[in-house]
PDB file of C-alpha atoms in Angstrom:
ATOM      1  CA  UNK A   1       2.235 -16.607   5.822  1.00  0.00           C
ATOM      2  CA  UNK A   2       2.190 -13.959   9.028  1.00  0.00           C
ATOM      3  CA  UNK A   3       3.942 -16.780  12.169  1.00  0.00           C
ATOM      4  CA  UNK A   4       6.593 -17.429   9.193  1.00  0.00           C
ATOM      5  CA  UNK A   5       5.555 -20.399   8.679  1.00  0.00           C
ATOM      6  CA  UNK A   6       5.908 -21.852   4.377  1.00  0.00           C
ATOM      7  CA  UNK A   7       2.263 -21.804   2.697  1.00  0.00           C
ATOM      8  CA  UNK A   8       1.409 -24.050   0.098  1.00  0.00           C
ATOM      9  CA  UNK A   9       1.409 -23.760  -3.557  1.00  0.00           C
ATOM     10  CA  UNK A  10      -2.072 -22.076  -3.991  1.00  0.00           C
ATOM     11  CA  UNK A  11      -2.393 -20.001  -0.590  1.00  0.00           C
ATOM     12  CA  UNK A  12      -1.641 -16.255   0.431  1.00  0.00           C
ATOM     13  CA  UNK A  13       1.600 -15.009   1.893  1.00  0.00           C
ATOM     14  CA  UNK A  14       4.369 -13.375   1.847  1.00  0.00           C
ATOM     15  CA  UNK A  15       7.240 -13.444  -0.931  1.00  0.00           C
ATOM     16  CA  UNK A  16      10.572 -14.315   0.409  1.00  0.00           C
ATOM     17  CA  UNK A  17      13.792 -14.773  -1.213  1.00  0.00           C
ATOM     18  CA  UNK A  18      17.555 -15.697  -1.042  1.00  0.00           C
ATOM     19  CA  UNK A  19      20.584 -16.133  -3.077  1.00  0.00           C
ATOM     20  CA  UNK A  20      24.184 -15.029  -3.260  1.00  0.00           C
ATOM     21  CA  UNK A  21      23.127 -11.381  -4.677  1.00  0.00           C
ATOM     22  CA  UNK A  22      19.942 -10.606  -1.748  1.00  0.00           C
ATOM     23  CA  UNK A  23      22.153  -8.567   0.862  1.00  0.00           C
ATOM     24  CA  UNK A  24      22.574 -10.089   4.472  1.00  0.00           C
ATOM     25  CA  UNK A  25      21.266  -7.244   6.369  1.00  0.00           C
ATOM     26  CA  UNK A  26      21.588  -3.769   7.055  1.00  0.00           C
ATOM     27  CA  UNK A  27      24.911  -1.732   8.333  1.00  0.00           C
ATOM     28  CA  UNK A  28      24.831  -1.242  12.324  1.00  0.00           C
ATOM     29  CA  UNK A  29      20.745  -2.146  11.596  1.00  0.00           C
ATOM     30  CA  UNK A  30      20.161  -5.096  13.570  1.00  0.00           C
ATOM     31  CA  UNK A  31      16.970  -3.635  14.386  1.00  0.00           C
ATOM     32  CA  UNK A  32      15.918  -3.386  10.550  1.00  0.00           C
ATOM     33  CA  UNK A  33      17.746  -6.392   9.989  1.00  0.00           C
ATOM     34  CA  UNK A  34      15.960  -8.500  12.363  1.00  0.00           C
ATOM     35  CA  UNK A  35      12.280  -6.758  10.846  1.00  0.00           C
ATOM     36  CA  UNK A  36      13.364  -7.530   7.411  1.00  0.00           C
ATOM     37  CA  UNK A  37      15.088 -11.596   7.109  1.00  0.00           C
ATOM     38  CA  UNK A  38      12.971 -14.611   7.900  1.00  0.00           C
ATOM     39  CA  UNK A  39      15.788 -17.084   9.374  1.00  0.00           C
ATOM     40  CA  UNK A  40      15.075 -20.654   8.166  1.00  0.00           C
ATOM     41  CA  UNK A  41      16.802 -24.037   8.757  1.00  0.00           C
ATOM     42  CA  UNK A  42      19.898 -23.362   6.369  1.00  0.00           C
ATOM     43  CA  UNK A  43      18.655 -20.201   4.726  1.00  0.00           C
ATOM     44  CA  UNK A  44      18.840 -16.778   5.541  1.00  0.00           C
ATOM     45  CA  UNK A  45      15.152 -15.833   3.940  1.00  0.00           C
ATOM     46  CA  UNK A  46      14.978 -11.191   2.727  1.00  0.00           C
ATOM     47  CA  UNK A  47      10.441 -10.430   3.605  1.00  0.00           C
ATOM     48  CA  UNK A  48       9.805  -8.979   0.242  1.00  0.00           C
ATOM     49  CA  UNK A  49       7.162  -7.064   1.489  1.00  0.00           C
ATOM     50  CA  UNK A  50       4.661  -8.359  -1.188  1.00  0.00           C
ATOM     51  CA  UNK A  51       1.765 -10.726  -0.503  1.00  0.00           C
ATOM     52  CA  UNK A  52       1.446 -13.454  -3.602  1.00  0.00           C
ATOM     53  CA  UNK A  53       0.222 -16.331  -4.612  1.00  0.00           C
ATOM     54  CA  UNK A  54       1.855 -18.627  -6.160  1.00  0.00           C
ATOM     55  CA  UNK A  55      -0.072 -20.389  -8.923  1.00  0.00           C
ATOM     56  CA  UNK A  56       0.133 -23.993 -11.051  1.00  0.00           C
ATOM     57  CA  UNK A  57       2.664 -23.204 -12.868  1.00  0.00           C
ATOM     58  CA  UNK A  58       4.869 -22.178 -10.287  1.00  0.00           C
ATOM     59  CA  UNK A  59       4.566 -18.716 -10.930  1.00  0.00           C
ATOM     60  CA  UNK A  60       3.565 -15.735  -8.866  1.00  0.00           C
ATOM     61  CA  UNK A  61       0.975 -13.655  -8.687  1.00  0.00           C
ATOM     62  CA  UNK A  62       1.075 -10.185  -6.542  1.00  0.00           C
ATOM     63  CA  UNK A  63      -1.893  -9.735  -4.434  1.00  0.00           C
ATOM     64  CA  UNK A  64      -0.641  -6.383  -2.709  1.00  0.00           C
ATOM     65  CA  UNK A  65       1.861  -5.120   0.090  1.00  0.00           C
ATOM     66  CA  UNK A  66       1.799  -6.285   3.356  1.00  0.00           C
ATOM     67  CA  UNK A  67       2.805  -2.367   4.176  1.00  0.00           C
ATOM     68  CA  UNK A  68       1.428   0.202   2.252  1.00  0.00           C
ATOM     69  CA  UNK A  69       3.934   1.005  -0.636  1.00  0.00           C
ATOM     70  CA  UNK A  70       3.295   0.445  -4.018  1.00  0.00           C
ATOM     71  CA  UNK A  71       5.297   0.137  -6.896  1.00  0.00           C
ATOM     72  CA  UNK A  72       3.844   2.200  -9.923  1.00  0.00           C
ATOM     73  CA  UNK A  73       5.272   2.439 -13.797  1.00  0.00           C
ATOM     74  CA  UNK A  74       8.242   2.105 -12.094  1.00  0.00           C
ATOM     75  CA  UNK A  75       8.233   4.663  -8.958  1.00  0.00           C
ATOM     76  CA  UNK A  76       7.638   3.727  -5.441  1.00  0.00           C
ATOM     77  CA  UNK A  77       4.723   5.114  -3.598  1.00  0.00           C
ATOM     78  CA  UNK A  78       3.712   4.769   0.099  1.00  0.00           C
ATOM     79  CA  UNK A  79       0.140   5.871  -0.231  1.00  0.00           C
ATOM     80  CA  UNK A  80       0.354   7.613   2.911  1.00  0.00           C
ATOM     81  CA  UNK A  81       2.082  10.821   1.673  1.00  0.00           C
ATOM     82  CA  UNK A  82      -0.831  10.752  -0.609  1.00  0.00           C
ATOM     83  CA  UNK A  83      -3.698  10.780   2.421  1.00  0.00           C
ATOM     84  CA  UNK A  84      -1.114  13.101   4.738  1.00  0.00           C
ATOM     85  CA  UNK A  85      -1.108  15.869   1.057  1.00  0.00           C
ATOM     86  CA  UNK A  86      -5.100  15.524   1.104  1.00  0.00           C
ATOM     87  CA  UNK A  87      -5.403  16.366   5.211  1.00  0.00           C
ATOM     88  CA  UNK A  88      -3.605  19.697   3.427  1.00  0.00           C
ATOM     89  CA  UNK A  89      -7.305  20.869   1.747  1.00  0.00           C
ATOM     90  CA  UNK A  90      -8.743  23.305   3.565  1.00  0.00           C
ATOM     91  CA  UNK A  91     -12.171  21.424   3.403  1.00  0.00           C
ATOM     92  CA  UNK A  92     -11.264  18.004   3.361  1.00  0.00           C
ATOM     93  CA  UNK A  93     -11.401  15.918   6.728  1.00  0.00           C
ATOM     94  CA  UNK A  94     -10.751  12.195   6.157  1.00  0.00           C
ATOM     95  CA  UNK A  95      -9.013  10.845   3.503  1.00  0.00           C
ATOM     96  CA  UNK A  96      -8.221   7.687   2.833  1.00  0.00           C
ATOM     97  CA  UNK A  97      -6.080   5.924  -0.263  1.00  0.00           C
ATOM     98  CA  UNK A  98      -5.896   2.250  -1.606  1.00  0.00           C
ATOM     99  CA  UNK A  99      -4.257   0.523  -4.432  1.00  0.00           C
ATOM    100  CA  UNK A 100      -6.182  -1.897  -6.721  1.00  0.00           C
ATOM    101  CA  UNK A 101      -3.420  -3.702  -8.597  1.00  0.00           C
ATOM    102  CA  UNK A 102      -5.035  -5.551 -11.802  1.00  0.00           C
ATOM    103  CA  UNK A 103      -3.854  -6.620 -15.210  1.00  0.00           C
ATOM    104  CA  UNK A 104      -3.108  -3.291 -16.437  1.00  0.00           C
ATOM    105  CA  UNK A 105      -1.560  -1.994 -13.536  1.00  0.00           C
ATOM    106  CA  UNK A 106      -1.799  -0.376  -9.673  1.00  0.00           C
ATOM    107  CA  UNK A 107      -4.888   2.197 -10.109  1.00  0.00           C
ATOM    108  CA  UNK A 108      -5.267   5.014  -6.977  1.00  0.00           C
ATOM    109  CA  UNK A 109      -8.661   5.733  -5.285  1.00  0.00           C
ATOM    110  CA  UNK A 110      -8.996   8.401  -2.776  1.00  0.00           C
ATOM    111  CA  UNK A 111     -11.731   8.349  -0.185  1.00  0.00           C
ATOM    112  CA  UNK A 112     -12.847  11.262   1.286  1.00  0.00           C
ATOM    113  CA  UNK A 113     -15.411  13.077   3.527  1.00  0.00           C
ATOM    114  CA  UNK A 114     -14.963  16.757   3.806  1.00  0.00           C
ATOM    115  CA  UNK A 115     -15.564  19.040   6.828  1.00  0.00           C
ATOM    116  CA  UNK A 116     -18.823  20.403   5.349  1.00  0.00           C
ATOM    117  CA  UNK A 117     -20.221  17.260   4.322  1.00  0.00           C
ATOM    118  CA  UNK A 118     -20.286  18.597   0.589  1.00  0.00           C
ATOM    119  CA  UNK A 119     -18.615  16.720  -1.981  1.00  0.00           C
ATOM    120  CA  UNK A 120     -15.322  18.446  -3.905  1.00  0.00           C
ATOM    121  CA  UNK A 121     -15.118  17.675  -7.994  1.00  0.00           C
ATOM    122  CA  UNK A 122     -12.771  15.409  -9.385  1.00  0.00           C
ATOM    123  CA  UNK A 123     -11.709  18.392 -11.008  1.00  0.00           C
ATOM    124  CA  UNK A 124     -10.582  20.210  -8.011  1.00  0.00           C
ATOM    125  CA  UNK A 125      -8.763  17.193  -6.238  1.00  0.00           C
ATOM    126  CA  UNK A 126      -6.636  16.469  -8.891  1.00  0.00           C
ATOM    127  CA  UNK A 127      -5.446  20.236  -9.434  1.00  0.00           C
ATOM    128  CA  UNK A 128      -5.252  20.344  -5.807  1.00  0.00           C
ATOM    129  CA  UNK A 129      -3.073  16.596  -5.508  1.00  0.00           C
ATOM    130  CA  UNK A 130      -0.942  17.814  -8.119  1.00  0.00           C
ATOM    131  CA  UNK A 131      -0.108  20.893  -6.793  1.00  0.00           C
ATOM    132  CA  UNK A 132       0.999  18.936  -3.719  1.00  0.00           C
ATOM    133  CA  UNK A 133       2.382  16.226  -4.778  1.00  0.00           C
ATOM    134  CA  UNK A 134       4.166  14.680  -8.245  1.00  0.00           C
ATOM    135  CA  UNK A 135       2.938  13.747 -10.758  1.00  0.00           C
ATOM    136  CA  UNK A 136       3.094   9.723 -10.652  1.00  0.00           C
ATOM    137  CA  UNK A 137       1.039   9.790  -6.981  1.00  0.00           C
ATOM    138  CA  UNK A 138      -1.929  12.163  -7.721  1.00  0.00           C
ATOM    139  CA  UNK A 139      -4.525   9.532  -7.444  1.00  0.00           C
ATOM    140  CA  UNK A 140      -6.665   7.808 -10.546  1.00  0.00           C
ATOM    141  CA  UNK A 141      -9.798   7.846  -9.066  1.00  0.00           C
ATOM    142  CA  UNK A 142     -12.128   9.424  -6.062  1.00  0.00           C
ATOM    143  CA  UNK A 143     -14.630   8.969  -4.317  1.00  0.00           C
ATOM    144  CA  UNK A 144     -16.461  11.092  -1.748  1.00  0.00           C
ATOM    145  CA  UNK A 145     -18.271   9.864   1.347  1.00  0.00           C
ATOM    146  CA  UNK A 146     -20.154  11.721   4.196  1.00  0.00           C
ATOM    147  CA  UNK A 147     -18.017   9.802   6.521  1.00  0.00           C
ATOM    148  CA  UNK A 148     -15.384   7.550   6.053  1.00  0.00           C
ATOM    149  CA  UNK A 149     -16.338   3.874   7.794  1.00  0.00           C
ATOM    150  CA  UNK A 150     -14.383   3.213  10.890  1.00  0.00           C
ATOM    151  CA  UNK A 151     -13.215   0.211  12.863  1.00  0.00           C
ATOM    152  CA  UNK A 152     -14.624  -0.496  16.312  1.00  0.00           C
ATOM    153  CA  UNK A 153     -11.661   1.399  17.414  1.00  0.00           C
ATOM    154  CA  UNK A 154     -12.342   4.821  16.065  1.00  0.00           C
ATOM    155  CA  UNK A 155     -10.009   4.474  12.706  1.00  0.00           C
ATOM    156  CA  UNK A 156     -10.430   4.691   8.898  1.00  0.00           C
ATOM    157  CA  UNK A 157     -11.371   0.561   8.024  1.00  0.00           C
ATOM    158  CA  UNK A 158      -9.475   0.267   5.026  1.00  0.00           C
ATOM    159  CA  UNK A 159     -10.771  -3.005   4.198  1.00  0.00           C
ATOM    160  CA  UNK A 160     -14.440  -1.671   4.459  1.00  0.00           C
ATOM    161  CA  UNK A 161     -13.134   0.455   1.978  1.00  0.00           C
ATOM    162  CA  UNK A 162     -11.675  -1.778   0.040  1.00  0.00           C
ATOM    163  CA  UNK A 163     -15.067  -3.786  -0.772  1.00  0.00           C
ATOM    164  CA  UNK A 164     -16.561  -0.596  -2.065  1.00  0.00           C
ATOM    165  CA  UNK A 165     -13.994  -0.541  -4.992  1.00  0.00           C
TER     166      UNK A 165
END
């Protein structure tokens, strides 16, 4: 869990791995090493960043990432990079990008709002993204909103957007 405690089967937690083939740390980067590893009683565990739940069959079901990175079709994608590209569009005021992992893959959805309140077409947004991002990073779906939901600290509320799937 977030505190480094072992989670019971069926509970949600970060997948940590250990073994002879797992690196021991990052060369000359003690701060990064400290963040990436969890020290157990006798074992040094590497924190993968993957949030999983252990099923009764002892298999793991992937639920998402601790950070905003996903893996899609073999490519590592930082969702913030897609957001940064969308912000370069002159009409876009706000942008948020989420991944919705399912049994068929990892569809990516971009939520946007415009400066003048108009709706940009999906074709226009896909074209813009394909000119500013590698093709594997172009979102699968787009949703235009009048404004994106905010938290009490006026930041984009990703949890609320996740429920708007």
